[in-house]
mmCIF file of C-alpha atoms and ligand atoms in Angstrom:
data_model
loop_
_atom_site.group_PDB
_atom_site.id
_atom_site.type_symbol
_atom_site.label_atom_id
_atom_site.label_comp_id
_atom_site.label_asym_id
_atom_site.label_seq_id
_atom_site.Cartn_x
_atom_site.Cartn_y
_atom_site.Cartn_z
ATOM 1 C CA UNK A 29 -18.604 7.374 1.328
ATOM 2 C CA UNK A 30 -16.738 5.986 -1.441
ATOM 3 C CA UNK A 31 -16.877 2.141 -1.072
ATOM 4 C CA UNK A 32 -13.237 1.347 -1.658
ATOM 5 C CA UNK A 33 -13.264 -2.490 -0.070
ATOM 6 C CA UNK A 34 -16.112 -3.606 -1.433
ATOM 7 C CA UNK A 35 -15.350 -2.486 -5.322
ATOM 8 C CA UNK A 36 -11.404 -4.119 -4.655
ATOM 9 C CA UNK A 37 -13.534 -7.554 -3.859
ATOM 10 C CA UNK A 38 -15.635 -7.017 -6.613
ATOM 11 C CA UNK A 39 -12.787 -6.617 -9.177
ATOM 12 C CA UNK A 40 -11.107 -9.360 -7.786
ATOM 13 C CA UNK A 41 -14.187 -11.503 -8.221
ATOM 14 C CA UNK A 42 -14.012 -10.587 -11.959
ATOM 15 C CA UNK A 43 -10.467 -11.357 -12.063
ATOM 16 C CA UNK A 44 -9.436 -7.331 -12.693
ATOM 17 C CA UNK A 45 -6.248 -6.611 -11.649
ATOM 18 C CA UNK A 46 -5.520 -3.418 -9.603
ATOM 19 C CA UNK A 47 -2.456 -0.745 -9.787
ATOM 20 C CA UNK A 48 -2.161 1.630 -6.922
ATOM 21 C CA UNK A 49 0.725 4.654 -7.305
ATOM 22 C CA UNK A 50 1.534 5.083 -4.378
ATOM 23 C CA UNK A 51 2.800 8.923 -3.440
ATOM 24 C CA UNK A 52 4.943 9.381 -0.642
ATOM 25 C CA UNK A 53 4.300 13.285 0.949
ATOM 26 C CA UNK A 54 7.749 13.334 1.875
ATOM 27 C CA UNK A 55 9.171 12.790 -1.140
ATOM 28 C CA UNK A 56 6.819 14.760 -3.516
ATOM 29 C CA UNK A 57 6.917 17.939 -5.046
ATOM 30 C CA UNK A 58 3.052 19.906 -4.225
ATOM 31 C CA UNK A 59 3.379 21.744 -7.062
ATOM 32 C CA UNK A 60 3.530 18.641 -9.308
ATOM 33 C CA UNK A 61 0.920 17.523 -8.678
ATOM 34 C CA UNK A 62 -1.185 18.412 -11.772
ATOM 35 C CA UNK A 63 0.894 16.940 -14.321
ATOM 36 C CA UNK A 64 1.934 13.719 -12.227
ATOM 37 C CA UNK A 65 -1.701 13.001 -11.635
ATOM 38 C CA UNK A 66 -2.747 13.861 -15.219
ATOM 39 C CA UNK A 67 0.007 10.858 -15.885
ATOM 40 C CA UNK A 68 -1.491 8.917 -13.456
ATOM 41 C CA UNK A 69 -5.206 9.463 -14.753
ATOM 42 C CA UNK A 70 -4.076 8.212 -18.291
ATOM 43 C CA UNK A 71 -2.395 5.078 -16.997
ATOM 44 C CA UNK A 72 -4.007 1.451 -15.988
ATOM 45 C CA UNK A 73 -3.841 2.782 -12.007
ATOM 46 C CA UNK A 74 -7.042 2.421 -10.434
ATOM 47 C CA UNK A 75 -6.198 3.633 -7.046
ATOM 48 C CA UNK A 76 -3.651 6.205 -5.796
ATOM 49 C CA UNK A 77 -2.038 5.332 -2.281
ATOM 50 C CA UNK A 78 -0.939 8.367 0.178
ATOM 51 C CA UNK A 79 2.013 7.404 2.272
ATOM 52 C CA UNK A 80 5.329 7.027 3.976
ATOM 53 C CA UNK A 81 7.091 5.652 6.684
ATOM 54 C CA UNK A 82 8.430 9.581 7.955
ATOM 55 C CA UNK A 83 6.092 12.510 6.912
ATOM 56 C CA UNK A 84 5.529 15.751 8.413
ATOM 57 C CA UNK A 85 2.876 16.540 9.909
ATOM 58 C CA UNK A 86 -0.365 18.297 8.095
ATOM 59 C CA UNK A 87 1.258 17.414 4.604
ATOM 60 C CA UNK A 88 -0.996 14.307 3.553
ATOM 61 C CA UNK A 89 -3.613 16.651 4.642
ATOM 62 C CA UNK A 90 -2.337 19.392 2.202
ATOM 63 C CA UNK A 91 -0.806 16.518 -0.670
ATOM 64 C CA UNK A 92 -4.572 14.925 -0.533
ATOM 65 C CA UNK A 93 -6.866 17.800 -0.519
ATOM 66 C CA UNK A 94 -4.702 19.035 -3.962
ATOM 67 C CA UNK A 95 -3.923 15.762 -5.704
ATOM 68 C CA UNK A 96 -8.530 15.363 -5.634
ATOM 69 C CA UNK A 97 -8.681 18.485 -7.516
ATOM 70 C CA UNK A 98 -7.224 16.512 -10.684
ATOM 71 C CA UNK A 99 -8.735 13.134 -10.100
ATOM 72 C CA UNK A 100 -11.637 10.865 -9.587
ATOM 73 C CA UNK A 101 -9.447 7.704 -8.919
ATOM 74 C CA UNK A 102 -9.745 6.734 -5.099
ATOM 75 C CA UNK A 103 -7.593 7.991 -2.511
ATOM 76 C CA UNK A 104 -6.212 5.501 0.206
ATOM 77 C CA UNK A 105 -4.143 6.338 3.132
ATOM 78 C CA UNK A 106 -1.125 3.937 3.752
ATOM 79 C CA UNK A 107 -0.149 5.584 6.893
ATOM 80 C CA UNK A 108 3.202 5.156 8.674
ATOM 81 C CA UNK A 109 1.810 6.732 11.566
ATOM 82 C CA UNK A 110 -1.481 8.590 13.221
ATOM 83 C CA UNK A 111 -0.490 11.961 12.168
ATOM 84 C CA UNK A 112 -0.839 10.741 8.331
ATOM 85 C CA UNK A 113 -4.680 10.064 8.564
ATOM 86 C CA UNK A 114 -7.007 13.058 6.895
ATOM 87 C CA UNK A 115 -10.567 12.465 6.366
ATOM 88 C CA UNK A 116 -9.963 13.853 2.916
ATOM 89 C CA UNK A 117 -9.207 10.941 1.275
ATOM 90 C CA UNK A 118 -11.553 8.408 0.452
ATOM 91 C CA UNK A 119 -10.324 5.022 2.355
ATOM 92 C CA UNK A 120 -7.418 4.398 4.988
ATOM 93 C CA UNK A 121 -5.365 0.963 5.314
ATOM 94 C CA UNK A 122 -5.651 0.329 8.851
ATOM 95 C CA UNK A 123 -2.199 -1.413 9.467
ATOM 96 C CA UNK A 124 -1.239 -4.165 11.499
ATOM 97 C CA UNK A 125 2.326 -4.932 11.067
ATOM 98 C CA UNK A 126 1.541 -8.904 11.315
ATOM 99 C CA UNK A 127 5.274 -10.104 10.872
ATOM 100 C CA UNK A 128 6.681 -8.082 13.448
ATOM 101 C CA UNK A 129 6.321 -8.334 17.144
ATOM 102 C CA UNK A 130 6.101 -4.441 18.303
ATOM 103 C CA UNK A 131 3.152 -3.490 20.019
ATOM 104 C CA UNK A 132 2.763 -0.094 19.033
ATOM 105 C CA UNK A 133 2.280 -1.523 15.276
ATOM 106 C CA UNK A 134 -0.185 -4.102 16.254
ATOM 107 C CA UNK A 135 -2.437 -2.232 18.284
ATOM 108 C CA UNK A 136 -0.672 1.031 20.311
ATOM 109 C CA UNK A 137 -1.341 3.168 16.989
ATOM 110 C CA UNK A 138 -4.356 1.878 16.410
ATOM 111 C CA UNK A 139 -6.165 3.221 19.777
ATOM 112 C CA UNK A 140 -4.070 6.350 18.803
ATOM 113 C CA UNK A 141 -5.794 6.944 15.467
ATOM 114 C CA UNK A 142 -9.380 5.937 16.983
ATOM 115 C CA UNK A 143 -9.763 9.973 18.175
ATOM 116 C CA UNK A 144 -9.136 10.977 14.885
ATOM 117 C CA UNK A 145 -12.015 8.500 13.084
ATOM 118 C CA UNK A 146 -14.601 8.999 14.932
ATOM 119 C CA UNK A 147 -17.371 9.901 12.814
ATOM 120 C CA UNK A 148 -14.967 9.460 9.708
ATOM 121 C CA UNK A 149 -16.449 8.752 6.162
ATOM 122 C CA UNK A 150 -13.168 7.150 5.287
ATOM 123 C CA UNK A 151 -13.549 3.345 4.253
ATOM 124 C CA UNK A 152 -11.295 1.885 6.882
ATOM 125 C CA UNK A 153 -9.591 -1.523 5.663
ATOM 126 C CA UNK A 154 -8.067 -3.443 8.441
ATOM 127 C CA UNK A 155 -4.756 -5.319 6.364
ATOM 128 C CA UNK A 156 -2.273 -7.415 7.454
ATOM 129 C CA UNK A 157 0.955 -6.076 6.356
ATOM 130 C CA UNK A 158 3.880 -8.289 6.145
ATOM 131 C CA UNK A 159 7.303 -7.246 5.355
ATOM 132 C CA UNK A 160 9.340 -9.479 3.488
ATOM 133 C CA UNK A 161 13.798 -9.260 3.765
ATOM 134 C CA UNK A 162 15.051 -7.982 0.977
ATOM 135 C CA UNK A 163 18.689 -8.190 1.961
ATOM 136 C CA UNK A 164 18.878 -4.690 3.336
ATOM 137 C CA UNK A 165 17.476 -2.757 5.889
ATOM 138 C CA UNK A 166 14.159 -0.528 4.695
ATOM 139 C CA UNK A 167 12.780 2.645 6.205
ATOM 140 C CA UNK A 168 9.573 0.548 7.455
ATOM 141 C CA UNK A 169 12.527 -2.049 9.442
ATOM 142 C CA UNK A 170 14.058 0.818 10.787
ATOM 143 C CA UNK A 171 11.011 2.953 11.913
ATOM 144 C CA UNK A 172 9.045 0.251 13.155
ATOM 145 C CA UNK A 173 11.499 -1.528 15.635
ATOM 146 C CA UNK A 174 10.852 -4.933 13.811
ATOM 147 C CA UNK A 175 12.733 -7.446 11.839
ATOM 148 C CA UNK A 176 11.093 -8.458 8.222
ATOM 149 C CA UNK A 177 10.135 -12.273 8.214
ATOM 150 C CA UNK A 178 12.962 -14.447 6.339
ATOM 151 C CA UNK A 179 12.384 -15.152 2.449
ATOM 152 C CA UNK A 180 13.364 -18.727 2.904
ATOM 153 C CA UNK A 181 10.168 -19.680 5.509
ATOM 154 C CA UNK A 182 7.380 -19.660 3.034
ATOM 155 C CA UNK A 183 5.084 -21.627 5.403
ATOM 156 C CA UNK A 184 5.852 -18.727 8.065
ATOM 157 C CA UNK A 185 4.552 -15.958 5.587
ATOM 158 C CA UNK A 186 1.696 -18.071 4.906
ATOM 159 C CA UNK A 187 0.605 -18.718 8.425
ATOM 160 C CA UNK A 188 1.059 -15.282 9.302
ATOM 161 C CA UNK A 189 -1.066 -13.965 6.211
ATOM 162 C CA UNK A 190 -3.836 -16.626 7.194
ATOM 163 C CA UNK A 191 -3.785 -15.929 10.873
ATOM 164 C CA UNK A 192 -4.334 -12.080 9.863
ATOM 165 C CA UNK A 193 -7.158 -13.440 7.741
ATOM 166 C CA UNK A 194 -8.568 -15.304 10.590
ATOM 167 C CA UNK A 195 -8.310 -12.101 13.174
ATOM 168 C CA UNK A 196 -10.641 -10.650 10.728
ATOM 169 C CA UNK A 197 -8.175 -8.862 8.010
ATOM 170 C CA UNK A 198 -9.886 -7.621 5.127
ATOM 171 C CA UNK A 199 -6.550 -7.255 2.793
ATOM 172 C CA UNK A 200 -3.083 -8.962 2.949
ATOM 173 C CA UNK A 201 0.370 -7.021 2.117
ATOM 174 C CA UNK A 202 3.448 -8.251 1.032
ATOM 175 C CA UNK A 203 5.718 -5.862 1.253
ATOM 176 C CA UNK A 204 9.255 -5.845 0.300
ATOM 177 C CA UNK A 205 10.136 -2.279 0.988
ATOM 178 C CA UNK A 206 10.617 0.715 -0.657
ATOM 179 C CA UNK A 207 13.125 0.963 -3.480
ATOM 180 C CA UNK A 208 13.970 -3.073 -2.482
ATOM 181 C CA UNK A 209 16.219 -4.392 -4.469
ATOM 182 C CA UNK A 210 14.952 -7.563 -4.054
ATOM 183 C CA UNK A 211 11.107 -8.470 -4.886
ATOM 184 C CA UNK A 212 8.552 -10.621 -3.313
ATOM 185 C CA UNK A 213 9.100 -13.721 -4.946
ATOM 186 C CA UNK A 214 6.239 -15.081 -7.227
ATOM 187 C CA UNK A 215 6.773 -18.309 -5.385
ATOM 188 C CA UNK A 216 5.771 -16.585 -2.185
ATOM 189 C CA UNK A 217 2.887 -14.875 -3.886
ATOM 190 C CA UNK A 218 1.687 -17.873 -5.188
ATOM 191 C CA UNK A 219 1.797 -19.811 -1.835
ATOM 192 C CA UNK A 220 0.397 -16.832 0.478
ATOM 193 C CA UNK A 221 -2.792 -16.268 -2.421
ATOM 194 C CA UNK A 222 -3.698 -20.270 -2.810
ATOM 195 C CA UNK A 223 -3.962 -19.821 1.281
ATOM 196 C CA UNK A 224 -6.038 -16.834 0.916
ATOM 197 C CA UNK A 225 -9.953 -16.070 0.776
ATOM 198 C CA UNK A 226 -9.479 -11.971 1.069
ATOM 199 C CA UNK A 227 -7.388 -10.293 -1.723
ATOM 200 C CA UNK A 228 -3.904 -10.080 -1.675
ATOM 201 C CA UNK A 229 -1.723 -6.723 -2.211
ATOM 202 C CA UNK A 230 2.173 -6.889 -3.400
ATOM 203 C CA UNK A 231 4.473 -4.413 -3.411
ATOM 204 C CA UNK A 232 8.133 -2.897 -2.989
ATOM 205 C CA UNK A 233 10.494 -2.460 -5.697
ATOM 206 C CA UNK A 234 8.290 -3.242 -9.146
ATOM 207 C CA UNK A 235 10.202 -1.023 -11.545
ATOM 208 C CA UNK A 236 8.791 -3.066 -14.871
ATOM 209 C CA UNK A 237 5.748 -3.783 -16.583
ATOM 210 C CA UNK A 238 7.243 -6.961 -16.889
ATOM 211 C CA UNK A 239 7.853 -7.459 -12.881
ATOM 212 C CA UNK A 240 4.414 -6.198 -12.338
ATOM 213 C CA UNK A 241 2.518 -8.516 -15.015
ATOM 214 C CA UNK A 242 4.610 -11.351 -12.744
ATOM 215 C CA UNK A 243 3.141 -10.304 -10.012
ATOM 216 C CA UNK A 244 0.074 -10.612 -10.933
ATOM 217 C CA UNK A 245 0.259 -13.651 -12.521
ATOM 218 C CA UNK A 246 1.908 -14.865 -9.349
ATOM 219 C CA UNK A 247 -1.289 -14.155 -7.589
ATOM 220 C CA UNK A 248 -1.202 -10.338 -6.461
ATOM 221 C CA UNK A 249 -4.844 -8.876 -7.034
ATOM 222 C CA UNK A 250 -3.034 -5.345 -6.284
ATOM 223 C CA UNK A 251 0.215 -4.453 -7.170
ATOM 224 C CA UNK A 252 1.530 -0.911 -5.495
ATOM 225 C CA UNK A 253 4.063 0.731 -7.463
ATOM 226 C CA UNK A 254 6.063 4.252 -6.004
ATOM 227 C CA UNK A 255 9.500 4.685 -6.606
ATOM 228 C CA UNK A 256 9.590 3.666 -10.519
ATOM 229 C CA UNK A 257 7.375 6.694 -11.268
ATOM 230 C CA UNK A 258 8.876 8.807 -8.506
ATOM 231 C CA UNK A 259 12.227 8.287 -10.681
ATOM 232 C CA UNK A 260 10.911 8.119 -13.678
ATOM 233 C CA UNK A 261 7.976 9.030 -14.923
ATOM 234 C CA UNK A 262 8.490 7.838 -18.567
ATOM 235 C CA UNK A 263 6.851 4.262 -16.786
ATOM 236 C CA UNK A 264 3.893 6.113 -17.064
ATOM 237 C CA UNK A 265 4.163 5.479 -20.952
ATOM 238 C CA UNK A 266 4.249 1.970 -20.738
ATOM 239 C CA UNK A 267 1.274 1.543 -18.369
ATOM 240 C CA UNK A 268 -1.057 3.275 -20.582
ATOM 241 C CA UNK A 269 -4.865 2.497 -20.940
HETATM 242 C C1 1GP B 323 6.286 0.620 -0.553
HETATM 243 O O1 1GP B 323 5.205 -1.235 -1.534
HETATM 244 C C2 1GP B 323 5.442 0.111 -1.665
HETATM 245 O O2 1GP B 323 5.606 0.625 0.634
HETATM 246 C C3 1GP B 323 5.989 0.501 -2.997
HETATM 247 O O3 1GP B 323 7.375 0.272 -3.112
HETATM 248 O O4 1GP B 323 8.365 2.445 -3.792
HETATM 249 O O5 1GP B 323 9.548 0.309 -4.260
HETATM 250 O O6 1GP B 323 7.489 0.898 -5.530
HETATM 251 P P1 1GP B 323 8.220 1.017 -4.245
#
């Protein structure tokens, strides 16, 4: 078993920063894979993230199994639902949707995925996931039945990421949304990681190096980028090692 958690703490604790690509099945081309993760293998990523908020069934198993044939870098789940989890990946973000108030997303799925890890080798990360407004609606909004938590209530965000902490969370996300137009603000990074003793992820809508090194100057100890190489995948050129 690859141990995903434990090496994320340990590059925290030497201040390394982390870059997860994440690839949404719905969205991607199979057949691209080799040269999009041969882009990915030459950039600073250090994790590749599997994931979306509507896939079809049986393709994360498919996307997964192909996209380790051209990489060592670990492979996380970031389901949007129980039919997303495949034990051929290497860790899964167990989700609890913190900021919303749906049960299904703070424990139904959970007892739903439980027949499908039994015996698992995946590293299974139980993170609080937060989603942020962004001033429109976003795929994880309308799938999951839940409103984000307003920008303007900092100590809201921050009570919520602690609690999550306190229920025994090993990773916070901020999440902003797919494609958001608007990012998590550093000022709500910074306040939600000075709270925080587990490390902190950030992500929805980073389309710069620039927006990214804010991030994680902000406070972000992961930073999850999808879209900006979905759309373009000159950013690859700028995030070389
Ligand atoms: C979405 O945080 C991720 O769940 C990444 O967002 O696709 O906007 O990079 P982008």
């Amino acid at each position: 078993m690859k141990q995903i958690y434990k090496n994320i703490v340990q590059s925290v604790s030497n201040g390394k920063k982390l870059l997860a690509v994440l690839i949404d099945p719905d969205k991607f081309q199979i057949e691209h894979t080799p040269a999009f993760i041969s882009k990915v293998n030459a950039s600073i990523a250090t994790h590749i993230f599997v994931g979306g908020s509507e896939v079809q069934e049986q393709l994360t198993d498919i996307l997964v199994n192909e996209i380790k044939k051209h990489t060592q870098l670990p492979i996380v789940l970031f389901p949007g639902d129980v039919t997303q989890i495949t034990n051929k990946a290497d860790g899964l973000l167990f989700l609890s949707l913190i900021s919303g108030r749906n049960p299904e997303y703070l424990i139904g799925k959970h007892i739903k995925a439980v027949s499908k890890l039994k015996g698992t080798q995946l590293d299974i990360i139980p993170t609080g996931y937060l989603l942020i407004e962004n001033g429109k609606e976003t795929a994880v909004q309308r799938v999951t039945q839940t409103q984000p938590m307003p920008k303007n209530n900092s100590e809201h965000i921050v009570n919520t990421a602690k609690a999550g902490e306190f229920l025994g969370m090993k990773l916070i996300y901020l999440e902003a949304g797919s494609g958001a137009c608007e990012l998590i603000s550093e000022s709500i990074i910074s306040k939600v990681k000075s709270e925080l003793n587990i490390p902190l992820i950030v992500g929805g809508g980073i389309r710069s190096k620039i927006q990214m090194n804010a991030a994680y100057q902000a406070g972000a100890d992961v930073v999850v980028i999808g879209t900006a190489f979905e759309e373009d995948e000159s950013f690859f050129d700028s995030l070389k090692k």
